[in-house]
mmCIF file of C-alpha atoms in Angstrom:
data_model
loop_
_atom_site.group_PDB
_atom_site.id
_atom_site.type_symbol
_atom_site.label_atom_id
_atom_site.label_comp_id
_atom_site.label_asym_id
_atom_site.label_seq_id
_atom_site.Cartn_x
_atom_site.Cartn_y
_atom_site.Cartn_z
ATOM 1 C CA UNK A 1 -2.266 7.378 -26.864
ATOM 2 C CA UNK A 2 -1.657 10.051 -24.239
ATOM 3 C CA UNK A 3 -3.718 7.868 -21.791
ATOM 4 C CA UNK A 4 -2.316 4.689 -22.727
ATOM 5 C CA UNK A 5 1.302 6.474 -21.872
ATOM 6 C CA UNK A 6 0.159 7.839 -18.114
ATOM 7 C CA UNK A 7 -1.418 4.575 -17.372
ATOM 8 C CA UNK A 8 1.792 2.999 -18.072
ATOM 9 C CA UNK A 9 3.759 5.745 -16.306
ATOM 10 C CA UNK A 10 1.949 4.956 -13.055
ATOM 11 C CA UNK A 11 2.074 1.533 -12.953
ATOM 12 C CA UNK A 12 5.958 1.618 -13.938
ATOM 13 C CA UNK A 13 6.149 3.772 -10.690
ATOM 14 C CA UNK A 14 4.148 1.747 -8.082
ATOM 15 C CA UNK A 15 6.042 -1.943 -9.964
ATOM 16 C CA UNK A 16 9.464 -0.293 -9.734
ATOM 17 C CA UNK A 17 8.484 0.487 -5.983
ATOM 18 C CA UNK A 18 7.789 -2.749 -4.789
ATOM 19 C CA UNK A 19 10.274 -4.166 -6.996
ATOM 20 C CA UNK A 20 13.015 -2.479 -5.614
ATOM 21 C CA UNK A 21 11.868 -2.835 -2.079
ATOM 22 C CA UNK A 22 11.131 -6.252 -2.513
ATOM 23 C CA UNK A 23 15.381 -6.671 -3.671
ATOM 24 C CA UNK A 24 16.417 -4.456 -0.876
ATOM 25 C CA UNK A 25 14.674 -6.233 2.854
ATOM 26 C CA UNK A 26 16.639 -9.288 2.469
ATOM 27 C CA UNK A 27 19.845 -7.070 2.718
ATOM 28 C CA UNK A 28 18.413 -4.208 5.377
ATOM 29 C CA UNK A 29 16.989 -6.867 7.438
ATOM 30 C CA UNK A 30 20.436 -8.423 7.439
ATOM 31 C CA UNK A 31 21.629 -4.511 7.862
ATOM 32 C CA UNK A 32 19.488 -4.155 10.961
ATOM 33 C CA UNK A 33 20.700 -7.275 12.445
ATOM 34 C CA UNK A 34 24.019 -7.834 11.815
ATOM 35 C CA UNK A 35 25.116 -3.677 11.340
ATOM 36 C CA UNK A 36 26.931 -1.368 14.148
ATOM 37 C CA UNK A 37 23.183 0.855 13.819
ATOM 38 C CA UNK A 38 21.157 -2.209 14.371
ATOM 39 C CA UNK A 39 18.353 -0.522 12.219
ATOM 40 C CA UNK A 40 17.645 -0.135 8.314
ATOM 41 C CA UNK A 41 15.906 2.543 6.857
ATOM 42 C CA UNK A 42 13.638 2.769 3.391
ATOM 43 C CA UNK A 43 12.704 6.235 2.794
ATOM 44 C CA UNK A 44 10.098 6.872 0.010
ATOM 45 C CA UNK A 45 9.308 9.740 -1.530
ATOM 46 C CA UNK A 46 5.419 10.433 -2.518
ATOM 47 C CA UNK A 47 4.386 13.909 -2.763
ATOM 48 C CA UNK A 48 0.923 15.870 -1.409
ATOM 49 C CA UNK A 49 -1.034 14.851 -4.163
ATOM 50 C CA UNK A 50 -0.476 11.278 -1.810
ATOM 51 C CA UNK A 51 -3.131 12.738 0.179
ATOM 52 C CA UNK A 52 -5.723 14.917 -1.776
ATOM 53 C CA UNK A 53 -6.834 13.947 -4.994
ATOM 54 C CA UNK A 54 -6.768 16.727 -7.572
ATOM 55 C CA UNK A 55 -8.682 16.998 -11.342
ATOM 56 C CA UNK A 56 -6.334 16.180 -14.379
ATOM 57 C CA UNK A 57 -3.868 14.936 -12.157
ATOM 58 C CA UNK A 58 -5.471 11.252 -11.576
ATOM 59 C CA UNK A 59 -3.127 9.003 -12.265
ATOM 60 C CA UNK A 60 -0.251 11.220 -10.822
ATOM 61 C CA UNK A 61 -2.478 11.020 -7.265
ATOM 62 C CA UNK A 62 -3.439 7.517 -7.362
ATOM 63 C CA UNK A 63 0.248 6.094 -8.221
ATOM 64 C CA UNK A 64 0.988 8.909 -5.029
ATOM 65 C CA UNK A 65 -1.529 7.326 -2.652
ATOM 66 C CA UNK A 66 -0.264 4.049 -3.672
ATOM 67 C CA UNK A 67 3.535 4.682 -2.576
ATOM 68 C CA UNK A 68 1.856 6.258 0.543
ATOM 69 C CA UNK A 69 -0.558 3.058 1.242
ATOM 70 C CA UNK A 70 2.903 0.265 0.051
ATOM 71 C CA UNK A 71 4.978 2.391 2.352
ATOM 72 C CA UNK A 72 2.547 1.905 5.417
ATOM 73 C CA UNK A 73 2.135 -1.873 4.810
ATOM 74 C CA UNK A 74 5.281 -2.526 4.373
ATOM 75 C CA UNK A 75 6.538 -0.902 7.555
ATOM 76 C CA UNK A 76 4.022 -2.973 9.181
ATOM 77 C CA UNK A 77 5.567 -6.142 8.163
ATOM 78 C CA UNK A 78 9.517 -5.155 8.441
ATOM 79 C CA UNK A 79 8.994 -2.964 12.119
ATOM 80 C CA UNK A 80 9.741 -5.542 14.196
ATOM 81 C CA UNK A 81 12.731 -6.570 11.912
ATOM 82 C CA UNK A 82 14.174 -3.076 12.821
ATOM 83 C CA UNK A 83 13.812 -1.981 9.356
ATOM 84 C CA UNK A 84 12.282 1.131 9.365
ATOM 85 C CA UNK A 85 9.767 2.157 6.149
ATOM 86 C CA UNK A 86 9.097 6.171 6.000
ATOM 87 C CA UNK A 87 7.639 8.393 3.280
ATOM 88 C CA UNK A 88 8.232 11.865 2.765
ATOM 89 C CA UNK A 89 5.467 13.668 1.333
ATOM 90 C CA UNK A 90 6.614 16.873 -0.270
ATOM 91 C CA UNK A 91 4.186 19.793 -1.657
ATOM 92 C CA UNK A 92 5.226 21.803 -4.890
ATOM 93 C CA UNK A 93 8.968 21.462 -5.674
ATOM 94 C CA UNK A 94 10.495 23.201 -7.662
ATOM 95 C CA UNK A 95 11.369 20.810 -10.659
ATOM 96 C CA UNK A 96 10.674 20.306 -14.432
ATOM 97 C CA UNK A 97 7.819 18.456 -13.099
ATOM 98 C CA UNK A 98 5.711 20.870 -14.283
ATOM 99 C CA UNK A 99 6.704 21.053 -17.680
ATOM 100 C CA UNK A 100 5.523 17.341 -18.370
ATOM 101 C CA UNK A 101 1.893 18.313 -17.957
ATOM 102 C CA UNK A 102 -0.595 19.449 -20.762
ATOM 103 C CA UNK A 103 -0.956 22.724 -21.025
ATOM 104 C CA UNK A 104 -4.061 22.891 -19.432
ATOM 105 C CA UNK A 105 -2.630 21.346 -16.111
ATOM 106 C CA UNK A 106 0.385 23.838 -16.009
ATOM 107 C CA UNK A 107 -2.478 26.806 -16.535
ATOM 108 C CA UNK A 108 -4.262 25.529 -13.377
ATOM 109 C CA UNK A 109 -1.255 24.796 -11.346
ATOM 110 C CA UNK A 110 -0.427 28.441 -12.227
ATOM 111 C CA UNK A 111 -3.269 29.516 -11.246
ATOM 112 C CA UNK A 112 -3.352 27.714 -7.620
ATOM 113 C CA UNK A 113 0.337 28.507 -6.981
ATOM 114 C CA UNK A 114 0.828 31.582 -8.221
ATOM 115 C CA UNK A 115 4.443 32.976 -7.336
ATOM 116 C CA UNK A 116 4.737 31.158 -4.125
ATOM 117 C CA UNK A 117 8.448 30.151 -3.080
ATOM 118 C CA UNK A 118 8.119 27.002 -3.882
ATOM 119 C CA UNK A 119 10.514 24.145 -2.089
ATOM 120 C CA UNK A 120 13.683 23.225 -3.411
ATOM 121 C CA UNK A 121 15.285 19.391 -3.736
ATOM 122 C CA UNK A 122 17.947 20.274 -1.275
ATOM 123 C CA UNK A 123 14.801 20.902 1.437
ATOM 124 C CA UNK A 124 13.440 17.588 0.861
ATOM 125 C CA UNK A 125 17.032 15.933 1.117
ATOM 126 C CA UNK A 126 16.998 17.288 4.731
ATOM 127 C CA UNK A 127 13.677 15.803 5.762
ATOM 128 C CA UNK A 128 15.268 12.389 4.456
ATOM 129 C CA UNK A 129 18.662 12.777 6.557
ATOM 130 C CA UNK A 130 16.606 13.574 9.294
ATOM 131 C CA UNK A 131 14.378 10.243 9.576
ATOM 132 C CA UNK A 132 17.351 8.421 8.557
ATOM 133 C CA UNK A 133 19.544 9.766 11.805
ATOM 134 C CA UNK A 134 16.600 9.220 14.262
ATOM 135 C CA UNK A 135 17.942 7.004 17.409
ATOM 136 C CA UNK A 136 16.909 2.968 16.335
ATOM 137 C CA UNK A 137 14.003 3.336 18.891
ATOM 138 C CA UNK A 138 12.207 6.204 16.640
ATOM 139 C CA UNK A 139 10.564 5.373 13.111
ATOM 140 C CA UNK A 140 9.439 8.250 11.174
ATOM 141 C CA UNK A 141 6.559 6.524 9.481
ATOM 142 C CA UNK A 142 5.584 9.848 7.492
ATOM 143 C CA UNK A 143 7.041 13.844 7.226
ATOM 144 C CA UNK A 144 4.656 16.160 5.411
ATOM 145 C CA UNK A 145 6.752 18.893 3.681
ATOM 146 C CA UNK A 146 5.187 22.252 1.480
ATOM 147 C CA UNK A 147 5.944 25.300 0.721
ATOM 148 C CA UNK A 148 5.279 27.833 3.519
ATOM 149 C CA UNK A 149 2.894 29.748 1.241
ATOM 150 C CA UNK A 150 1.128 26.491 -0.535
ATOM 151 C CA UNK A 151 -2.314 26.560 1.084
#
């Protein structure tokens, strides 16, 4: 049952990805062509576990190497389009993320992380408004955000 649930939960995330992206280029390419900025931005957010796979966590790292991998194709096929496809990739956040694992997860991720200062939602806003206020000559294909202490 739990398994059947996190499969489910993963491929919810990557559908509802390219579902909504899929809606949203006919109306940023128009954005990019017809707008006062003459670029369009789609920022995703994926997380560090996007780029290192970690034990009990597998379907939470695969469904966050698949926004990374969706994000880079699709910028690929929109660049030239002027819509520009970014993904931020934060490291531990502090959110009620945590509390949704099994206990045995949230014993190892207190054991990894400790005490660190971990970063807050407002910090990974920022990295967002920053891609998105880049000149229309600069695409921000990918902003790696942690904690200062997360090694």
């Amino acid at each position: 049952m739990r398994r059947a649930r996190w499969r489910r939960r993963g491929r919810r995330t990557c559908c509802g990805l390219m579902y909504t992206s899929h809606a949203a280029i006919p109306h940023l390419v128009k954005a990019a062509a017809d707008g006062p900025r003459q670029v369009a931005d789609i920022v995703n957010v994926g997380s560090l576990s996007g780029l290192n796979a970690y034990a009990m966590q597998a379907t939470y790292c695969a469904t966050k190497f698949g926004v990374g991998a969706f994000s880079e194709a699709l910028r690929q096929e929109v660049a030239r389009r002027h819509v520009r496809v970014s993904v931020v990739e934060p490291g531990s956040v502090d959110t009620e993320l945590r509390s949704h694992n099994s206990d045995i997860v949230q014993q190892q991720l207190a054991a990894v992380m400790g005490g660190i200062e971990r970063l807050q939602s407002q910090d990974v806003a920022e990295s967002i408004g920053f891609i998105v206020t880049r000149p229309r000559h600069v695409a921000v294909a990918e902003v790696l955000v942690r904690p200062t202490e997360q090694v």
